[in-house]
Amino acid sequence: SVIIGTLLRINYIYWSGFLADILEIDQLGKRNGLPDSLRELLKKYPRDTWEEDVLNGNWVGYWLGRHSVFKEISFAINQSLHNILDNKISTDKFLSDYIQLMNLMLKNLNSHHTVEDNYIFPKFSQKIEKFSYGLDLLENDHHLIHSSIDNVVVEGNSIIKTINDNKVSDIKKVVGSYKTVNDTFEKLLMAHLNDEEDLLIPLVVKYGEKYFDLGH
């Protein structure tokens, strides 16, 4: 049977110039966590000291909740890929789940990054000038992630069409090839989410949400 659906490419709108080609930016995928120049507050306020009143704050709680959603969707996509490779689900079940999950990821990630670039990051930048590079770093991450998304959409739509056209002679080979593209995207996204939290949460720990006039 034919599973109707395609991956939707949503235009990514950002608030300042394109940064990915600036060589001075520590590139996502090449750095190991935040660069040392941005770890000062993280060393003072490491993750294991972040208290519940901060993590459950009006803005922080909501923001971290969105990060959790992306991690859960990513896990579900990976699970679906592993299930089809292990013959645990049918091709139709895989396509149905994959199209739904990936479009959910793309739609929510686009809106999340747009809000960060146009609303959240400027608020931090206005208050903490010395962290402007860190915020440029995160915005640059967004561009690199969305470049990876372009590959996911192209390859994902290709696999959807190939399966629906009954042109698959070896489903494991087709899905396995796509999985390398998905793994690259997931690696970038997970690294970015962690770095974003490591940069911004210590700022909120030190100054509080009200200082940055945060809301949602």
GROMACS .gro file of C-alpha atoms in nm, residues 24-109:
model
   86
   24GLU     CA    1   3.629   3.253   1.413
   25ILE     CA    2   3.315   3.069   1.526
   26ASP     CA    3   3.381   2.738   1.705
   27GLN     CA    4   3.185   2.505   1.481
   28LEU     CA    5   2.924   2.262   1.609
   29GLY     CA    6   3.037   1.906   1.540
   30LYS     CA    7   3.402   2.004   1.563
   31ARG     CA    8   3.411   2.140   1.918
   32ASN     CA    9   3.376   1.927   2.231
   33GLY     CA   10   3.111   2.109   2.429
   34LEU     CA   11   3.138   2.481   2.491
   35PRO     CA   12   3.478   2.638   2.418
   36ASP     CA   13   3.683   2.720   2.728
   37SER     CA   14   3.616   3.092   2.689
   38LEU     CA   15   3.246   3.028   2.757
   39ARG     CA   16   3.278   2.781   3.044
   40GLU     CA   17   3.350   3.028   3.325
   41LEU     CA   18   2.999   3.031   3.470
   42LEU     CA   19   2.944   2.661   3.399
   43LYS     CA   20   3.248   2.583   3.615
   44LYS     CA   21   3.101   2.798   3.891
   45TYR     CA   22   2.749   2.657   3.846
   46PRO     CA   23   2.788   2.301   3.706
   47ARG     CA   24   2.486   2.094   3.608
   48ASP     CA   25   2.477   1.896   3.932
   49THR     CA   26   2.423   2.220   4.127
   50TRP     CA   27   2.126   2.345   3.926
   51GLU     CA   28   1.842   2.353   4.178
   52GLU     CA   29   1.479   2.266   4.116
   53ASP     CA   30   1.355   2.621   4.169
   54VAL     CA   31   1.570   2.730   3.873
   55LEU     CA   32   1.494   2.428   3.652
   56ASN     CA   33   1.121   2.465   3.718
   57GLY     CA   34   1.118   2.840   3.666
   58ASN     CA   35   0.853   2.993   3.443
   59TRP     CA   36   1.077   3.027   3.139
   60VAL     CA   37   1.350   2.769   3.213
   61GLY     CA   38   1.097   2.494   3.283
   62TYR     CA   39   0.915   2.561   2.958
   63TRP     CA   40   1.238   2.590   2.757
   64LEU     CA   41   1.389   2.270   2.897
   65GLY     CA   42   1.056   2.102   2.833
   66ARG     CA   43   1.090   2.183   2.464
   67HIS     CA   44   1.440   2.037   2.465
   68SER     CA   45   1.300   1.720   2.623
   69VAL     CA   46   1.041   1.695   2.346
   70PHE     CA   47   1.313   1.707   2.079
   71LYS     CA   48   1.510   1.438   2.260
   72GLU     CA   49   1.200   1.217   2.288
   73ILE     CA   50   1.111   1.259   1.920
   74SER     CA   51   1.470   1.187   1.821
   75PHE     CA   52   1.465   0.869   2.030
   76ALA     CA   53   1.136   0.761   1.870
   77ILE     CA   54   1.273   0.818   1.517
   78ASN     CA   55   1.581   0.614   1.601
   79GLN     CA   56   1.364   0.340   1.748
   80SER     CA   57   1.158   0.328   1.429
   81LEU     CA   58   1.475   0.304   1.217
   82HIS     CA   59   1.610   0.021   1.432
   83ASN     CA   60   1.275  -0.159   1.424
   84ILE     CA   61   1.256  -0.164   1.044
   85LEU     CA   62   1.622  -0.271   1.020
   86ASP     CA   63   1.550  -0.556   1.266
   87ASN     CA   64   1.230  -0.660   1.081
   88LYS     CA   65   1.019  -0.578   1.387
   89ILE     CA   66   0.772  -0.357   1.199
   90SER     CA   67   0.626  -0.351   0.849
   91THR     CA   68   0.739  -0.106   0.584
   92ASP     CA   69   0.400   0.066   0.600
   93LYS     CA   70   0.427   0.105   0.977
   94PHE     CA   71   0.777   0.247   0.941
   95LEU     CA   72   0.673   0.504   0.680
   96SER     CA   73   0.367   0.611   0.876
   97ASP     CA   74   0.563   0.657   1.199
   98TYR     CA   75   0.864   0.816   1.032
   99ILE     CA   76   0.668   1.078   0.836
  100GLN     CA   77   0.465   1.176   1.142
  101LEU     CA   78   0.762   1.193   1.378
  102MET     CA   79   1.002   1.375   1.148
  103ASN     CA   80   0.747   1.637   1.046
  104LEU     CA   81   0.670   1.689   1.414
  105MET     CA   82   1.041   1.740   1.476
  106LEU     CA   83   1.089   1.980   1.185
  107LYS     CA   84   0.785   2.194   1.264
  108ASN     CA   85   0.861   2.230   1.634
  109LEU     CA   86   1.235   2.276   1.590
   0.00000   0.00000   0.00000
